[in-house]
Short mmCIF file of C-alpha atoms and ligand atoms in Angstrom, two decimals:
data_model
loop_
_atom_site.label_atom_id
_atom_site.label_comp_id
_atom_site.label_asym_id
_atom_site.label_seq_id
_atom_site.Cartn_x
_atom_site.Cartn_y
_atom_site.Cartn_z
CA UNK Y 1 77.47 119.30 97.99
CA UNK Y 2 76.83 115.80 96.34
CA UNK Y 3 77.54 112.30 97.38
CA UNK Y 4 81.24 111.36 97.79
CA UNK Y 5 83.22 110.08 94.61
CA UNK Y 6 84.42 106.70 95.70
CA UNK Y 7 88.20 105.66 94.97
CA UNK Y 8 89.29 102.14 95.21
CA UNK Y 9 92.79 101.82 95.32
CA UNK Y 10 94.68 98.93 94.24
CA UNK Y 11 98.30 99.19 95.67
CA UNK Y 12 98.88 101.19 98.70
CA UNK Y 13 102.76 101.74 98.00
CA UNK Y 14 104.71 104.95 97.45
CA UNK Y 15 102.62 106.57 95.57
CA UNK Y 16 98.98 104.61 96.71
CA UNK Y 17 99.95 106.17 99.92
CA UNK Y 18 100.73 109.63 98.46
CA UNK Y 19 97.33 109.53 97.20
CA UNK Y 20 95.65 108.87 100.56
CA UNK Y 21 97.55 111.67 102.25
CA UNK Y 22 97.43 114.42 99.33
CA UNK Y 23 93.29 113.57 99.55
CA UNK Y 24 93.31 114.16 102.73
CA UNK Y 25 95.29 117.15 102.82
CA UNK Y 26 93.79 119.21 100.17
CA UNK Y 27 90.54 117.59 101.01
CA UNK Y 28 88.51 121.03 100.60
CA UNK Y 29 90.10 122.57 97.47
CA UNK Y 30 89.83 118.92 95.87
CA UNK Y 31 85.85 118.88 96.85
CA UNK Y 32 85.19 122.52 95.28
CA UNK Y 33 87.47 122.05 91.98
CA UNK Y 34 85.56 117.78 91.49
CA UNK Y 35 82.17 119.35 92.57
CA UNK Y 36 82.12 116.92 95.13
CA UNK Y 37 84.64 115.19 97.88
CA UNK Y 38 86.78 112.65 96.57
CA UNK Y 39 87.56 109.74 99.48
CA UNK Y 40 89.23 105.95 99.46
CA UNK Y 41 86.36 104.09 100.66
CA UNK Y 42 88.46 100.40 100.03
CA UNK Y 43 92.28 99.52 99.19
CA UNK Y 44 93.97 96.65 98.27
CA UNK Y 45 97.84 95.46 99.69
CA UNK Y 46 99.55 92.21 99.79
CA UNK Y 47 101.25 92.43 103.08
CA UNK Y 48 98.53 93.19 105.47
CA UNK Y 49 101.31 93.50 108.32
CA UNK Y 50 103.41 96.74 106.33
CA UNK Y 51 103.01 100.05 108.21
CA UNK Y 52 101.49 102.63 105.47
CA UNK Y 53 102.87 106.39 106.28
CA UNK Y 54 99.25 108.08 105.80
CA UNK Y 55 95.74 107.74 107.72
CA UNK Y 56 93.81 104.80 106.99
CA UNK Y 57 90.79 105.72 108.90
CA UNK Y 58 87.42 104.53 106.96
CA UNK Y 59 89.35 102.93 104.40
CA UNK Y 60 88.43 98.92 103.80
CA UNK Y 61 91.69 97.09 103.42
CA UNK Y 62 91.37 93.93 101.64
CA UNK Y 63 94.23 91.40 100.31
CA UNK Y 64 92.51 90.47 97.11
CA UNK Y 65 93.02 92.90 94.17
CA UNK Y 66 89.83 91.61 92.39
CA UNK Y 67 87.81 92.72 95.46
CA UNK Y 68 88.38 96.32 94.54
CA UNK Y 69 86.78 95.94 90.94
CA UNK Y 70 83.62 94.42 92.30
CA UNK Y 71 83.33 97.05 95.03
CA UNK Y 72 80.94 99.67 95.94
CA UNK Y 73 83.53 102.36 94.29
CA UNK Y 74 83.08 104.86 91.10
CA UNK Y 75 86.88 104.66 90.31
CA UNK Y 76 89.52 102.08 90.55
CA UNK Y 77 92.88 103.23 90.73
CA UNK Y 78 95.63 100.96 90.17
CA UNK Y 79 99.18 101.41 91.29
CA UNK Y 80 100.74 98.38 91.47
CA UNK Y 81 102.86 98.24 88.53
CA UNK Y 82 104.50 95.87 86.32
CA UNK Y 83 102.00 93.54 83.47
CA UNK Y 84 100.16 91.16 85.39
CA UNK Y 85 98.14 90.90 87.10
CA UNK Y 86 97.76 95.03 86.38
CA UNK Y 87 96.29 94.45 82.74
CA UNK Y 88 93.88 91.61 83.95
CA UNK Y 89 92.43 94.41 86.62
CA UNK Y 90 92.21 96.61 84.59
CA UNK Y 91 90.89 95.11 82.06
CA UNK Y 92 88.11 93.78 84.20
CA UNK Y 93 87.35 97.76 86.01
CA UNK Y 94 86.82 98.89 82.39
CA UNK Y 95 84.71 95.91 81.25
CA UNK Y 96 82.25 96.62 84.27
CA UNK Y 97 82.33 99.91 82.94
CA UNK Y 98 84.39 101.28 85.79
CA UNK Y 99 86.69 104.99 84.77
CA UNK Y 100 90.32 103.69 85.50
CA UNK Y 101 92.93 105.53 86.62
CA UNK Y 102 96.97 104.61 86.49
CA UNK Y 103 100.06 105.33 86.53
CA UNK Y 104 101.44 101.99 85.12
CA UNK Y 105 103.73 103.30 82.13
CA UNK Y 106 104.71 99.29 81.59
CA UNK Y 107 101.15 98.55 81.08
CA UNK Y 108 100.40 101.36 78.59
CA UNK Y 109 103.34 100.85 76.56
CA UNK Y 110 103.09 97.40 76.20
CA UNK Y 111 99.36 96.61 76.37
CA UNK Y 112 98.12 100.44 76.13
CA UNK Y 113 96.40 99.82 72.32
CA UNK Y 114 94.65 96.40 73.78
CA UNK Y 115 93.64 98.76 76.91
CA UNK Y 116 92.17 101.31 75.13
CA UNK Y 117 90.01 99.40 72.60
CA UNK Y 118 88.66 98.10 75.97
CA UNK Y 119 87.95 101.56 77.61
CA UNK Y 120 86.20 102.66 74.41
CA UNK Y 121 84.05 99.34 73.79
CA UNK Y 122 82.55 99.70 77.32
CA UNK Y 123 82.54 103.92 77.16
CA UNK Y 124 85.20 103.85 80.47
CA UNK Y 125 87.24 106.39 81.57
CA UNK Y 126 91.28 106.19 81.63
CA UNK Y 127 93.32 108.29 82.55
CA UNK Y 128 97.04 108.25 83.42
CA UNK Y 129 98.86 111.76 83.85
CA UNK Y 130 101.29 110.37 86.59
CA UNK Y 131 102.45 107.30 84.00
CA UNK Y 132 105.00 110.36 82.25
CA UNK Y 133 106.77 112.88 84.30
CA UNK Y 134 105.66 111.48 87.75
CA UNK Y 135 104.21 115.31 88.92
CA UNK Y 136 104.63 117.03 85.79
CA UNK Y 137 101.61 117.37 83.91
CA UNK Y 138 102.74 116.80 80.49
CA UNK Y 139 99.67 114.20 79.24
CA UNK Y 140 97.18 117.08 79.92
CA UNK Y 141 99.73 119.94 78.44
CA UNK Y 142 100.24 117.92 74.91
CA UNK Y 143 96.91 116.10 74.68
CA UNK Y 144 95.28 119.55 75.50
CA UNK Y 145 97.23 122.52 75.90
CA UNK Y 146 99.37 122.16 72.91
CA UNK Y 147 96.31 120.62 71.20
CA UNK Y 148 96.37 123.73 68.22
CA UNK Y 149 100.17 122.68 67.46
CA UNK Y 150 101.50 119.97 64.99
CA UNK Y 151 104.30 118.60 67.22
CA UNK Y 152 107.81 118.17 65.26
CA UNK Y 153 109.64 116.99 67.97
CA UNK Y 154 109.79 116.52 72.02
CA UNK Y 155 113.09 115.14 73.82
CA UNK Y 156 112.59 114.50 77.69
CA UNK Y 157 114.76 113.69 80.59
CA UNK Y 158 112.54 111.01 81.83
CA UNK Y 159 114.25 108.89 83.86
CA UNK Y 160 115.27 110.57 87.21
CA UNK Y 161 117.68 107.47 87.93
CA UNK Y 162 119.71 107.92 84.93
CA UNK Y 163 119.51 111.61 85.42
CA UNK Y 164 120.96 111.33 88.75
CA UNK Y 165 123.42 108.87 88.08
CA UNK Y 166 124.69 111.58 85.00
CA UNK Y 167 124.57 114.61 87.43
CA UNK Y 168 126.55 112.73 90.14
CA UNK Y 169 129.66 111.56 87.44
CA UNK Y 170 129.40 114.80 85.92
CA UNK Y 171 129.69 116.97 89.27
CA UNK Y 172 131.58 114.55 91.57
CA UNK Y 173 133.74 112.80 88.59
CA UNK Y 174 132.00 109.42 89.43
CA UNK Y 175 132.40 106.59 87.61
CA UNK Y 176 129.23 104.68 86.69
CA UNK Y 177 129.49 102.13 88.81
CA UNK Y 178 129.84 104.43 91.97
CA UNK Y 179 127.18 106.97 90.81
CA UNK Y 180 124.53 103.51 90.53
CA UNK Y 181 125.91 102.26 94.25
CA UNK Y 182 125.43 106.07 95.55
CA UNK Y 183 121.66 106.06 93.62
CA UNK Y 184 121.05 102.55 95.25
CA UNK Y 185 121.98 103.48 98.71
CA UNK Y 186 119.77 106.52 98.42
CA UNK Y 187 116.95 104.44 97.13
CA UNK Y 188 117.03 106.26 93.58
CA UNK Y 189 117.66 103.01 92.11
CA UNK Y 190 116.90 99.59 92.75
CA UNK Y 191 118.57 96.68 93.23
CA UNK Y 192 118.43 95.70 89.78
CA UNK Y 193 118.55 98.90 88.11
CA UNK Y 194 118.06 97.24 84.49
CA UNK Y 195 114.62 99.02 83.89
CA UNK Y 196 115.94 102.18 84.70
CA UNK Y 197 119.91 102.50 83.40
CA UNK Y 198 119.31 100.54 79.83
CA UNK Y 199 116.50 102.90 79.09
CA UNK Y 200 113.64 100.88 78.84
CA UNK Y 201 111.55 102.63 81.57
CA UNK Y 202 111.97 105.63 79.52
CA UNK Y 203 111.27 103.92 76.29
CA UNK Y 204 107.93 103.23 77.66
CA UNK Y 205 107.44 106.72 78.78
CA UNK Y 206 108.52 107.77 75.26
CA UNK Y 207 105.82 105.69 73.60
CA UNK Y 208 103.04 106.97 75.05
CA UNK Y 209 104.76 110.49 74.91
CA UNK Y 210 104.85 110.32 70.98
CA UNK Y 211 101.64 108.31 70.39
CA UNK Y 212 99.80 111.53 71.58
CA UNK Y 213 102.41 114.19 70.00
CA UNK Y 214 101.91 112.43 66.23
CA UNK Y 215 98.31 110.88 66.81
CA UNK Y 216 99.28 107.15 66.19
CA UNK Y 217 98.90 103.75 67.98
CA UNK Y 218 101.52 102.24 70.83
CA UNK Y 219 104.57 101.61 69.44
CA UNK Y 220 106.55 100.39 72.44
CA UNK Y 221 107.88 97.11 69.74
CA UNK Y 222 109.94 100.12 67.83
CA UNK Y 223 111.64 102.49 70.15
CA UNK Y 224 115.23 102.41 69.78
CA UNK Y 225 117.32 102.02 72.99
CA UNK Y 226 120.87 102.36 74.58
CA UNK Y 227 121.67 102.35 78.20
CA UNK Y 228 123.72 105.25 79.77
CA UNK Y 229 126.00 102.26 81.44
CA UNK Y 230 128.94 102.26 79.04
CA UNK Y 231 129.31 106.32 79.26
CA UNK Y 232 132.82 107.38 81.21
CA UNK Y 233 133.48 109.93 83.11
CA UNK Y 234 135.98 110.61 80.47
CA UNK Y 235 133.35 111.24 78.61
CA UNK Y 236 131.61 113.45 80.89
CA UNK Y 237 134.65 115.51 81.16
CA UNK Y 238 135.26 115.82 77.06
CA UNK Y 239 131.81 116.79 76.69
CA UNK Y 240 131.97 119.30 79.30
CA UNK Y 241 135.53 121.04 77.54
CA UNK Y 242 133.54 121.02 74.44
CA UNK Y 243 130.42 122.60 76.02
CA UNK Y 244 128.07 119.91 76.02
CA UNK Y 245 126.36 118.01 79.02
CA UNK Y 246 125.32 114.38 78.87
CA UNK Y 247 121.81 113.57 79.49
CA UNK Y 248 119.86 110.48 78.80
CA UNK Y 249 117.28 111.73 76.96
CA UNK Y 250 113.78 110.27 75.53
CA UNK Y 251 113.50 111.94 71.85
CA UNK Y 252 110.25 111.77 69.17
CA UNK Y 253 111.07 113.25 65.89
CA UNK Y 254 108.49 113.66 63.08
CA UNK Y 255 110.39 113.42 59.44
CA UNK Y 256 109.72 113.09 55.71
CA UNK Y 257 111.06 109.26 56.37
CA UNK Y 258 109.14 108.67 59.12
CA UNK Y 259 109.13 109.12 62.69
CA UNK Y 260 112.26 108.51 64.87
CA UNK Y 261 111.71 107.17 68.48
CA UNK Y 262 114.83 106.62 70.88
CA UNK Y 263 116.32 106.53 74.01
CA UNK Y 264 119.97 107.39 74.71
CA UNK Y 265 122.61 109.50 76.06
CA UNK Y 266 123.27 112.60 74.61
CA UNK Y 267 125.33 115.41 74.60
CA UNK Y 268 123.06 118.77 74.89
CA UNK Y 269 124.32 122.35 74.85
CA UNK Y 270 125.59 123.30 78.09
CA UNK Y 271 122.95 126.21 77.59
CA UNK Y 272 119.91 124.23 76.83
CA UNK Y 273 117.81 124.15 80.37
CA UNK Y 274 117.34 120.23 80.08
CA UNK Y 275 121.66 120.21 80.13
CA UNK Y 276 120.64 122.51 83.27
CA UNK Y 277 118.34 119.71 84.86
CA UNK Y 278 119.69 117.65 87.33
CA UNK Y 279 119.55 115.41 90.27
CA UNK Y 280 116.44 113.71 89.67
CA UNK Y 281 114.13 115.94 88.36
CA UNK Y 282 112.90 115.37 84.88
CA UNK Y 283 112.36 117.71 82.33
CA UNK Y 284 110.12 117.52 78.78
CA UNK Y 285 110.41 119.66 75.88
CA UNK Y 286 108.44 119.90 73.27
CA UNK Y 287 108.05 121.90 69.90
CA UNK Y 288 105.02 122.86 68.40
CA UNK Y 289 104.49 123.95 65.19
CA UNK Y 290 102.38 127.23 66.34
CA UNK Y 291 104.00 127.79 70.17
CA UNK Y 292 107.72 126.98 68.79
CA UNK Y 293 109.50 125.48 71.89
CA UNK Y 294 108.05 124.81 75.47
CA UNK Y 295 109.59 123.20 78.55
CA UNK Y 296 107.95 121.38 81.73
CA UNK Y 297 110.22 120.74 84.66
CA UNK Y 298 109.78 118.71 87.76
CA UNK Y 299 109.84 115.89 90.32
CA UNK Y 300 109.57 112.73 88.14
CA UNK Y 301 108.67 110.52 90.61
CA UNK Y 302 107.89 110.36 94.87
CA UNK Y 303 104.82 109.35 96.49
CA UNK Y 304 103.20 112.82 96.93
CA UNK Y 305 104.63 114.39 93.67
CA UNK Y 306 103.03 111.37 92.10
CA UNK Y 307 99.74 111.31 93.74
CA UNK Y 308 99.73 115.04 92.45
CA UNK Y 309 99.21 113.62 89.06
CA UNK Y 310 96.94 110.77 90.25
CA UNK Y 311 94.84 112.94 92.38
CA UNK Y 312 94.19 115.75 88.94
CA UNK Y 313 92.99 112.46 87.36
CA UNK Y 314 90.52 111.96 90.11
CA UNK Y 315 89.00 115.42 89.62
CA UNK Y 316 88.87 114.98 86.39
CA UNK Y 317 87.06 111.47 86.50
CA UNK Y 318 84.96 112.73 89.38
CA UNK Y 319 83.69 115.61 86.81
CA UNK Y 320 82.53 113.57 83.94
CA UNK Y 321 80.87 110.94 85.78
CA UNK Y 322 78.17 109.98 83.98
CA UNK Y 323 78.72 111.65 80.94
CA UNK Y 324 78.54 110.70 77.35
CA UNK Y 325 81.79 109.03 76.14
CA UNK Y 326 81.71 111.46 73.10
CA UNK Y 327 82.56 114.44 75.87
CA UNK Y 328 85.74 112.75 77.26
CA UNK Y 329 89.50 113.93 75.90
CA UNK Y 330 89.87 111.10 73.61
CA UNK Y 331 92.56 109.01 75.25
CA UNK Y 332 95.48 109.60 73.18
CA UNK Y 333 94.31 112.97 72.44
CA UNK Y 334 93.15 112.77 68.86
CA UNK Y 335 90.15 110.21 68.40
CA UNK Y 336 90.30 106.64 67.71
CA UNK Y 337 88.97 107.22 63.89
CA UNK Y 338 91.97 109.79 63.58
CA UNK Y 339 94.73 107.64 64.83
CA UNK Y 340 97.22 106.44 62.04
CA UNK Y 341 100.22 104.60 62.50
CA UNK Y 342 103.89 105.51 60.61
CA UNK Y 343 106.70 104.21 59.63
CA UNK Y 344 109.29 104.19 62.62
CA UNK Y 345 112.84 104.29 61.75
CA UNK Y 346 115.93 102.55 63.25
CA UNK Y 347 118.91 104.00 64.49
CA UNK Y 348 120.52 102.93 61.20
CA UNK Y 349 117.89 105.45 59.21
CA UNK Y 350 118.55 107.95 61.61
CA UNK Y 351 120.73 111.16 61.62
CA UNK Y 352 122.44 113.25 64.16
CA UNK Y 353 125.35 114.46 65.19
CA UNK Y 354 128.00 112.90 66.56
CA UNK Y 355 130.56 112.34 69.48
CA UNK Y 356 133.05 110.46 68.62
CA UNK Y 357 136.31 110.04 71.19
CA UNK Y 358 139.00 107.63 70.05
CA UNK Y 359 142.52 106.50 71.95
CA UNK Y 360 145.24 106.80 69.90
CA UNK Y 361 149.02 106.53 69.74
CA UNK Y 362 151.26 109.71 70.14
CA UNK Y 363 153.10 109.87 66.93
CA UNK Y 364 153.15 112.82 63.97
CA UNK Y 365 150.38 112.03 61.19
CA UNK Y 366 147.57 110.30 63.60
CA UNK Y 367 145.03 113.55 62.99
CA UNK Y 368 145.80 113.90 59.52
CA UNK Y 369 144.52 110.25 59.23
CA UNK Y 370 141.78 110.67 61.06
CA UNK Y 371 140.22 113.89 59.66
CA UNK Y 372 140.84 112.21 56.09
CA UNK Y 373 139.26 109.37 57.11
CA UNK Y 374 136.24 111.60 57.63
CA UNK Y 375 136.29 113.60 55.09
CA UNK Y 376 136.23 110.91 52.50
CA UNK Y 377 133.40 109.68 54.03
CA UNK Y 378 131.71 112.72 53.77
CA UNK Y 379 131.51 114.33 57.21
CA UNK Y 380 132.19 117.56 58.31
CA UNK Y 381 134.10 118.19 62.01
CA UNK Y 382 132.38 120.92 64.12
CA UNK Y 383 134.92 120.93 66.79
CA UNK Y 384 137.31 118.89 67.73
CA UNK Y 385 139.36 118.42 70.91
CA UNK Y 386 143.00 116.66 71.21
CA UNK Y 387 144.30 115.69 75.05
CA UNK Y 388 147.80 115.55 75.37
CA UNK Y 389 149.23 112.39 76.96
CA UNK Y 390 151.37 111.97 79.69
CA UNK Y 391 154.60 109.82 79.56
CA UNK Y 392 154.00 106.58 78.23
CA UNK Y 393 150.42 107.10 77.89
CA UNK Y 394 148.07 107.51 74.68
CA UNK Y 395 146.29 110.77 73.57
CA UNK Y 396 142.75 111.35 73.67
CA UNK Y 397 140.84 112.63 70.62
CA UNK Y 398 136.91 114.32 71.12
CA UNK Y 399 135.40 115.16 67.60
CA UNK Y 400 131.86 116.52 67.25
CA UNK Y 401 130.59 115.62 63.59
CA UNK Y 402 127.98 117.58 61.85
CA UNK Y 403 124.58 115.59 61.43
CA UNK Y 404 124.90 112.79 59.33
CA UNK Y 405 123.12 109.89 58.89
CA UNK Y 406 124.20 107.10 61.80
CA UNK Y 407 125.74 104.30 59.15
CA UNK Y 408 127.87 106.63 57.53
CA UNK Y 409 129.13 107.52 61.01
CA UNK Y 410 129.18 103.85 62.00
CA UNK Y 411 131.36 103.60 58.48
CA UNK Y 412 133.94 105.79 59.28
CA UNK Y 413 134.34 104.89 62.76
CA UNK Y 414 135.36 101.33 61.53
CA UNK Y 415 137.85 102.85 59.47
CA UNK Y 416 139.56 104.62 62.30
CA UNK Y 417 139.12 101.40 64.30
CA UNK Y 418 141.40 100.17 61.35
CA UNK Y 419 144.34 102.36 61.67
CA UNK Y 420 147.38 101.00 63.33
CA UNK Y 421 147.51 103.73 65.66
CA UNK Y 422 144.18 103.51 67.01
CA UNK Y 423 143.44 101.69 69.94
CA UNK Y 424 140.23 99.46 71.05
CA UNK Y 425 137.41 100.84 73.09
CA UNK Y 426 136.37 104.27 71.13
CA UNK Y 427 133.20 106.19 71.99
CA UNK Y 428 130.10 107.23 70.20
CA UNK Y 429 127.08 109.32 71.25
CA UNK Y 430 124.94 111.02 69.84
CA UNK Y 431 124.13 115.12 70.10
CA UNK Y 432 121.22 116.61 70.47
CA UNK Y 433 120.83 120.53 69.22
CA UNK Y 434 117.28 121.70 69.28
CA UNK Y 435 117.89 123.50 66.17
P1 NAP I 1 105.34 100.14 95.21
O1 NAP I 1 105.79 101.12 96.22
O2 NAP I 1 106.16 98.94 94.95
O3 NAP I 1 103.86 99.69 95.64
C1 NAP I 1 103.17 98.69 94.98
C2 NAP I 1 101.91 98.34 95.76
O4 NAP I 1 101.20 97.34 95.05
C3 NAP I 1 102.17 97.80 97.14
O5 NAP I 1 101.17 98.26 98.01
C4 NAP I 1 102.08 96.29 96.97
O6 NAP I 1 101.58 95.65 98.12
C5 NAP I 1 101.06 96.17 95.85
N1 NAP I 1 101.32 95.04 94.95
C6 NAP I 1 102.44 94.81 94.23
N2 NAP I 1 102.30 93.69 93.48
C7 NAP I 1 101.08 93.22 93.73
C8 NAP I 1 100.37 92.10 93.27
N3 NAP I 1 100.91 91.23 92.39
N4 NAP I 1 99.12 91.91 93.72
C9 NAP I 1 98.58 92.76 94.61
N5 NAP I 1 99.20 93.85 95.08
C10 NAP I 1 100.45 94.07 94.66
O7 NAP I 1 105.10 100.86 93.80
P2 NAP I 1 104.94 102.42 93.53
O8 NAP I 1 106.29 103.06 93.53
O9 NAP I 1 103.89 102.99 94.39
O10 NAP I 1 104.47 102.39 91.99
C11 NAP I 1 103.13 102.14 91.62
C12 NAP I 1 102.94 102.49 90.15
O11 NAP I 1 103.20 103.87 89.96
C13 NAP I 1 103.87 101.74 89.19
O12 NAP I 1 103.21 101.48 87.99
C14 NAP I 1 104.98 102.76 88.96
O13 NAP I 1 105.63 102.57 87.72
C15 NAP I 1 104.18 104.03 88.95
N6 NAP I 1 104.96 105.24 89.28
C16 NAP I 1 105.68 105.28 90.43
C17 NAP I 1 106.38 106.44 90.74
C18 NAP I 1 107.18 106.55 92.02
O14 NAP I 1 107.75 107.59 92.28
N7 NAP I 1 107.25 105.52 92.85
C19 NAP I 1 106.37 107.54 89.84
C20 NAP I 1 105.58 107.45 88.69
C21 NAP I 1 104.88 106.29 88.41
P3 NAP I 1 102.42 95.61 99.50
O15 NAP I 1 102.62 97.04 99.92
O16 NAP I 1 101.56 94.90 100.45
O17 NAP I 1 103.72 94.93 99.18
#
């Protein structure tokens, strides 16, 4: 068998670490799929006192990232997250010339179109499977599995923090706030879950998600985001009656207006098998054109699921060593030449359906208000759901709307929010069908 394939490994974290033990543990099957054995000769960690949970034997440990980019090594791998100083890194691997691999969504997102013009200047390898989906290998199913398909749409659950924090209100009755504390104390979520509960950890996911579904540039600057924080467990609960659950979900849409990218919760068919993902698993579907509808579930995240990803991109990188540029996937799937970017449109262009669940006062004409309200304004009620109060209290109304655009909807809430009887505080989301 040839020589070794060399990894350098910058970051020797959760997942840095899953990569040293899953190489090590499916060392033979990993040397007869690359051709070769794949080994970390050198890795780079900031706290040199840390105990790492895998074997470091014949691995150089050094404590300045840079060090891995000049070494002796035929890949660098970088897992340390976050902008800097990832993009200077990795910048400077594929400037030497050096395949990169990573699975830095914040870097692609935000300085993935910069990155790339890099790798192809200086012919370079990148690759970054475990970026999306932490084990699930969706990059290599859309870029080239579904390669044959125009893909319409895809919709993912790709956050397992938010997903968690959704499956604990909606099977426990949590509120937010306890579901976070519970996903904190578990380590699910971290101390300043931000990133993760206000969506933009998906969003990134999402970009580089859609840039390979529609063939156009990074377009992290136009996804359109809400957080799952101000969703109730009332809400939870009237979705559930109604037959809906409520994901946060990561949604590409190609239209005649342009393409719609967006991150929010959303109320899915209790049917659908992303409403029947949970805990924090993620799950990706995506329509083709030719294949019509396909699904990919599992672990989004965890040092060994991770490294799964990582370690395909190895064997991968470890087979086209040395090969012309011209045979590598292109790096968003469709090549540089082909790549054209669209018009993106805001929530305000978009249209969906609708949850809408006001508060209002328990006297006689309150729903004839309402629906007229809505029917002046042009929008049709699929179901709708009253909750009687108790003594003293106000009733609870849960109306699905057909698909509309999102200002009329925005329009006609304002007029409810105008009517005497209707209290502050209503709720809108939006629902998904996968029609
Ligand atoms: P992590 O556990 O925080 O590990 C980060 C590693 O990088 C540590 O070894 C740390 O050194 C080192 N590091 C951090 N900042 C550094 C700096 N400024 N200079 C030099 N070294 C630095 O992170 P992780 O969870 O493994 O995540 C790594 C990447 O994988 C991120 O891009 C993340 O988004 C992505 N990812 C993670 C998961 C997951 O399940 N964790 C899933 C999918 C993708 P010390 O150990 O010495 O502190």
């Amino acid at each position: 068998m040839s020589a070794p394939f060399k990894v350098g490994l910058i970051g020797l974290g959760t997942v840095g670490q899953g990569v040293v033990r899953v190489l090590q543990r499916n060392a033979a099957e990993i040397a007869g799929r690359a051709g070769r054995p794949i080994v970390v000769t050198h890795a780079s960690v900031r706290n040199s006192t840390r105990t790492r949970d895998c074997d470091l034997t014949g691995i150089t440990l050094v404590s300045d990232p840079a060090e891995i980019v000049r070494a002796d090594v035929d890949v660098v791998v970088e897992l340390i997250g976050g902008i800097s100083p990832a993009r200077e890194l990795v910048l400077a691997a594929l400037e030497a010339g050096k395949p990169v691999v990573t699975a830095n969504k914040a870097l692609l997102a935000e300085k993935g179109n910069e990155i790339l013009f890099t790798a192809r200047k200086h012919g370079a390898q990148l690759a970054y499977e475990a970026a999306v989906g932490g084990g699930i290998p969706i990059i290599k199913a859309l870029r080239e599995g579904l390669a044959g398909n125009g893909i319409d749409s895809l919709a993912g659950i790709i956050n397992g923090t938010c997903n968690y924090i959704l499956t604990q209100m909606t099977v426990k009755g949590q509120s937010f706030a306890d579901a976070l504390h519970a996903a904190q104390k578990l380590g699910y979520a971290e101390a300043d879950p931000t990133f993760d509960v206000e969506g933009i950890d998906a969003a990134h996911k999402l970009t580089i998600l859609a840039s390979i579904a529609f063939g156009m540039p990074l377009r992290f600057d136009a996804v359109a985001t809400e957080g799952i924080s101000q969703v109730t467990a009332q809400d939870i609960q009237l979705a559930q009656e109604l037959g809906y659950r409520i994901k946060s979900l990561g949604i590409a849409k190609r239209g005649a207006q342009g393409v719609e990218l967006r991150v929010h919760p959303t109320l899915v068919p209790v049917e659908h098998l992303l409403a029947k993902t949970d805990g924090a698993l993620n799950a990706i579907r995506v329509h083709g054109n030719a294949v019509g509808q396909t699904v990919y579930v599992g672990r989004g995240a965890g040092g060994d699921a991770t490294a799964s990803a990582v370690v395909a991109d190895l064997i991968d990188v470890a087979r086209l060593q040395g090969a012309d540029p011209k045979h590598f996937v292109p790096y968003l799937g469709s090549r540089s030449e082909a790549l054209k970017d669209q018009k993106v449109l805001s929530f305000s262009e978009i249209e969906s359906a609708y949850y809408l669940r006001l508060r209002v006062a328990d006297e006689p004409g309150v729903l004839r208000a309402i629906t007229s309200i809505l029917a002046e304004s042009d929008i049709s009620i699929e179901a709708i759901l009253q909750k009687e109060p108790g003594e003293n209290e106000d009733a609870t109304l849960a109306i699905i709307t057909s698909e509309i655009p999102e200002h009329r909807c925005n329009g006609a809430l304002e007029k409810m929010l105008n009517l005497p009887f209707v209290r502050p505080g209503a709720s809108r989301l939006r629902v998904e069908h996968f029609e």
